[in-house]
Amino acid sequence: MPGRPVLERCADCRYGFWNPPAAAEPPLLRAAVRLRHRSAARALFRRCPGPESWLDVGTGDADFPCTARAYFPYTSFDGLDATHRVLRARAAERVEEAYVGRLTDPHIAARLRARYDVVSLFQYLERLPDPRAELRAAVSVLRPGGHLLVDAADPRRPLPVGLGAELVTQGCTVLSGDRSHRVLARKEASAP
């Protein structure tokens, strides 16, 4: 009889995983996640109705881009994830381009610099040892005037302290949600 799953971390990439793998998500939890995805996509649609290119960071199987495509049918969605799940998402045509790694990886940061109209970090920052570095990297892959969507996994748990201030120092304007679980910001044209 298997024991209780234990959260472990990869020594090389710091990716957290359950050992043994946790059971499949219950249907009610999957429905709640889809509802949060739709809500986040709608929030961005009000501010930016027609982006050309979108990078979803920490995309996994690209569930969020799949949901957001209903609101943004003409947008090119790319995915980045620390695991190879993003390659399966590309094979399933949920994203157009797939990148394995982190935004703070120098080869990824150089390749993606100022390439995207929207970058989403959905339930991502709070799992990282250095969320500020990843946030700076996310801003660097945005085009001037591009939008950044940050959504926390647990609405009762705030995003890393100083998120709004960090975005302002990176040349962004916080449009909504500075004190909630979802933050929407725009990179100014004068930002680096």
One Martini backbone bead per residue (centre of mass of N, CA, C, O) as a GRO file, in nm:
protein
  192
    1MET     BB    1   0.093   0.039   0.026
    2PRO     BB    2   0.091   0.350  -0.029
    3GLY     BB    3   0.193   0.643   0.063
    4ARG     BB    4   0.217   0.953   0.120
    5PRO     BB    5   0.264   1.225  -0.034
    6VAL     BB    6   0.569   1.399  -0.126
    7LEU     BB    7   0.734   1.696  -0.136
    8GLU     BB    8   0.968   1.749  -0.391
    9ARG     BB    9   1.306   1.839  -0.512
   10CYS     BB   10   1.503   1.933  -0.755
   11ALA     BB   11   1.843   1.990  -0.747
   12ASP     BB   12   1.871   2.147  -1.023
   13CYS     BB   13   1.565   2.308  -1.077
   14ARG     BB   14   1.348   2.307  -0.824
   15TYR     BB   15   1.128   2.115  -0.888
   16GLY     BB   16   0.812   2.035  -0.787
   17PHE     BB   17   0.701   1.712  -0.646
   18TRP     BB   18   0.509   1.425  -0.626
   19ASN     BB   19   0.586   1.145  -0.395
   20PRO     BB   20   0.382   1.018  -0.520
   21PRO     BB   21   0.166   1.085  -0.734
   22ALA     BB   22  -0.103   1.247  -0.748
   23ALA     BB   23  -0.406   1.245  -0.789
   24ALA     BB   24  -0.644   1.326  -0.964
   25GLU     BB   25  -0.838   1.573  -1.023
   26PRO     BB   26  -1.113   1.685  -0.926
   27PRO     BB   27  -1.381   1.814  -1.089
   28LEU     BB   28  -1.419   2.067  -0.908
   29LEU     BB   29  -1.129   2.174  -0.937
   30ARG     BB   30  -1.125   2.200  -1.245
   31ALA     BB   31  -1.359   2.405  -1.256
   32ALA     BB   32  -1.219   2.626  -1.087
   33VAL     BB   33  -0.980   2.668  -1.277
   34ARG     BB   34  -1.141   2.746  -1.529
   35LEU     BB   35  -1.271   2.995  -1.398
   36ARG     BB   36  -1.004   3.149  -1.348
   37HIS     BB   37  -0.916   3.158  -1.639
   38ARG     BB   38  -1.156   3.316  -1.752
   39SER     BB   39  -1.127   3.562  -1.565
   40ALA     BB   40  -0.844   3.645  -1.660
   41ALA     BB   41  -0.908   3.679  -1.961
   42ARG     BB   42  -1.126   3.897  -1.924
   43ALA     BB   43  -0.950   4.108  -1.783
   44LEU     BB   44  -0.762   4.146  -2.031
   45PHE     BB   45  -0.970   4.208  -2.255
   46ARG     BB   46  -1.048   4.493  -2.146
   47ARG     BB   47  -0.738   4.606  -2.209
   48CYS     BB   48  -0.657   4.364  -2.444
   49PRO     BB   49  -0.823   4.248  -2.728
   50GLY     BB   50  -0.546   4.215  -2.958
   51PRO     BB   51  -0.312   4.021  -2.934
   52GLU     BB   52  -0.051   3.856  -3.103
   53SER     BB   53   0.134   3.781  -2.844
   54TRP     BB   54   0.184   3.494  -2.610
   55LEU     BB   55   0.318   3.419  -2.282
   56ASP     BB   56   0.318   3.121  -2.090
   57VAL     BB   57   0.424   3.081  -1.766
   58GLY     BB   58   0.400   2.772  -1.645
   59THR     BB   59   0.203   2.591  -1.839
   60GLY     BB   60   0.251   2.300  -1.903
   61ASP     BB   61  -0.044   2.191  -2.070
   62ALA     BB   62  -0.199   2.461  -2.152
   63ASP     BB   63  -0.474   2.549  -2.014
   64PHE     BB   64  -0.484   2.855  -2.030
   65PRO     BB   65  -0.456   2.901  -2.338
   66CYS     BB   66  -0.704   2.732  -2.408
   67THR     BB   67  -0.904   2.927  -2.269
   68ALA     BB   68  -0.810   3.208  -2.391
   69ARG     BB   69  -0.881   3.148  -2.695
   70ALA     BB   70  -1.183   3.235  -2.673
   71TYR     BB   71  -1.089   3.552  -2.654
   72PHE     BB   72  -0.809   3.486  -2.850
   73PRO     BB   73  -0.814   3.361  -3.165
   74TYR     BB   74  -0.556   3.552  -3.299
   75THR     BB   75  -0.352   3.442  -3.100
   76SER     BB   76  -0.020   3.371  -3.018
   77PHE     BB   77   0.070   3.087  -2.835
   78ASP     BB   78   0.310   3.044  -2.583
   79GLY     BB   79   0.539   2.822  -2.397
   80LEU     BB   80   0.667   2.793  -2.053
   81ASP     BB   81   0.869   2.533  -1.892
   82ALA     BB   82   1.048   2.321  -1.671
   83THR     BB   83   0.903   2.110  -1.834
   84HIS     BB   84   0.798   1.872  -2.090
   85ARG     BB   85   0.492   1.941  -2.113
   86VAL     BB   86   0.513   2.165  -2.332
   87LEU     BB   87   0.566   1.965  -2.567
   88ARG     BB   88   0.288   1.834  -2.554
   89ALA     BB   89   0.131   2.095  -2.607
   90ARG     BB   90   0.244   2.134  -2.890
   91ALA     BB   91   0.153   1.860  -3.008
   92ALA     BB   92  -0.159   1.951  -2.928
   93GLU     BB   93  -0.190   2.262  -3.014
   94ARG     BB   94  -0.184   2.476  -2.754
   95VAL     BB   95   0.093   2.567  -2.874
   96GLU     BB   96   0.333   2.695  -3.093
   97GLU     BB   97   0.557   2.743  -2.874
   98ALA     BB   98   0.830   2.574  -2.695
   99TYR     BB   99   0.977   2.610  -2.362
  100VAL     BB  100   1.252   2.490  -2.172
  101GLY     BB  101   1.239   2.654  -1.859
  102ARG     BB  102   1.347   2.982  -1.777
  103LEU     BB  103   1.356   3.324  -1.795
  104THR     BB  104   1.648   3.331  -1.644
  105ASP     BB  105   1.762   3.205  -1.879
  106PRO     BB  106   1.980   3.333  -2.098
  107HIS     BB  107   1.884   3.194  -2.369
  108ILE     BB  108   1.586   3.274  -2.334
  109ALA     BB  109   1.600   3.580  -2.284
  110ALA     BB  110   1.739   3.651  -2.556
  111ARG     BB  111   1.521   3.524  -2.751
  112LEU     BB  112   1.255   3.690  -2.601
  113ARG     BB  113   1.313   3.976  -2.629
  114ALA     BB  114   1.058   4.184  -2.698
  115ARG     BB  115   0.808   3.970  -2.820
  116TYR     BB  116   0.553   4.043  -2.631
  117ASP     BB  117   0.222   4.150  -2.545
  118VAL     BB  118   0.194   3.893  -2.348
  119VAL     BB  119   0.234   3.795  -1.998
  120SER     BB  120   0.190   3.494  -1.809
  121LEU     BB  121   0.157   3.421  -1.441
  122PHE     BB  122   0.014   3.127  -1.347
  123GLN     BB  123   0.078   3.006  -1.063
  124TYR     BB  124   0.417   3.083  -1.011
  125LEU     BB  125   0.585   3.281  -0.823
  126GLU     BB  126   0.530   3.131  -0.538
  127ARG     BB  127   0.736   2.877  -0.633
  128LEU     BB  128   0.989   3.059  -0.608
  129PRO     BB  129   1.295   3.164  -0.486
  130ASP     BB  130   1.304   3.421  -0.723
  131PRO     BB  131   1.054   3.623  -0.820
  132ARG     BB  132   1.193   3.890  -0.911
  133ALA     BB  133   1.364   3.778  -1.143
  134GLU     BB  134   1.123   3.665  -1.306
  135LEU     BB  135   0.976   3.935  -1.334
  136ARG     BB  136   1.197   4.084  -1.488
  137ALA     BB  137   1.199   3.882  -1.724
  138ALA     BB  138   0.904   3.927  -1.808
  139VAL     BB  139   0.937   4.226  -1.884
  140SER     BB  140   1.166   4.180  -2.104
  141VAL     BB  141   0.956   4.019  -2.310
  142LEU     BB  142   0.815   4.276  -2.341
  143ARG     BB  143   0.665   4.504  -2.504
  144PRO     BB  144   0.592   4.803  -2.553
  145GLY     BB  145   0.267   4.805  -2.406
  146GLY     BB  146   0.256   4.557  -2.260
  147HIS     BB  147   0.120   4.275  -2.079
  148LEU     BB  148   0.081   4.174  -1.732
  149LEU     BB  149  -0.010   3.854  -1.585
  150VAL     BB  150  -0.084   3.792  -1.239
  151ASP     BB  151  -0.146   3.474  -1.065
  152ALA     BB  152  -0.249   3.328  -0.782
  153ALA     BB  153  -0.324   3.030  -0.632
  154ASP     BB  154  -0.400   3.184  -0.353
  155PRO     BB  155  -0.618   3.428  -0.254
  156ARG     BB  156  -0.515   3.432   0.058
  157ARG     BB  157  -0.232   3.463  -0.080
  158PRO     BB  158  -0.010   3.677  -0.136
  159LEU     BB  159   0.196   3.820  -0.312
  160PRO     BB  160   0.481   3.926  -0.331
  161VAL     BB  161   0.633   4.155  -0.180
  162GLY     BB  162   0.634   4.437  -0.390
  163LEU     BB  163   0.512   4.405  -0.678
  164GLY     BB  164   0.426   4.690  -0.760
  165ALA     BB  165   0.702   4.826  -0.711
  166GLU     BB  166   0.862   4.646  -0.905
  167LEU     BB  167   0.706   4.725  -1.161
  168VAL     BB  168   0.773   5.026  -1.151
  169THR     BB  169   1.089   4.988  -1.168
  170GLN     BB  170   1.037   4.837  -1.463
  171GLY     BB  171   0.818   5.028  -1.624
  172CYS     BB  172   0.532   5.001  -1.489
  173THR     BB  173   0.174   4.986  -1.486
  174VAL     BB  174  -0.070   4.951  -1.256
  175LEU     BB  175  -0.408   4.861  -1.325
  176SER     BB  176  -0.460   4.600  -1.128
  177GLY     BB  177  -0.443   4.430  -0.818
  178ASP     BB  178  -0.213   4.506  -0.601
  179ARG     BB  179  -0.397   4.349  -0.346
  180SER     BB  180  -0.428   4.082  -0.501
  181HIS     BB  181  -0.421   3.776  -0.688
  182ARG     BB  182  -0.443   3.991  -0.930
  183VAL     BB  183  -0.221   4.128  -1.182
  184LEU     BB  184  -0.219   4.426  -1.389
  185ALA     BB  185   0.020   4.530  -1.642
  186ARG     BB  186   0.211   4.797  -1.807
  187LYS     BB  187   0.446   4.861  -2.041
  188GLU     BB  188   0.635   5.112  -2.102
  189ALA     BB  189   0.799   5.274  -2.359
  190SER     BB  190   1.051   5.364  -2.156
  191ALA     BB  191   1.129   5.092  -2.097
  192PRO     BB  192   1.394   4.852  -2.089
   0.00000   0.00000   0.00000
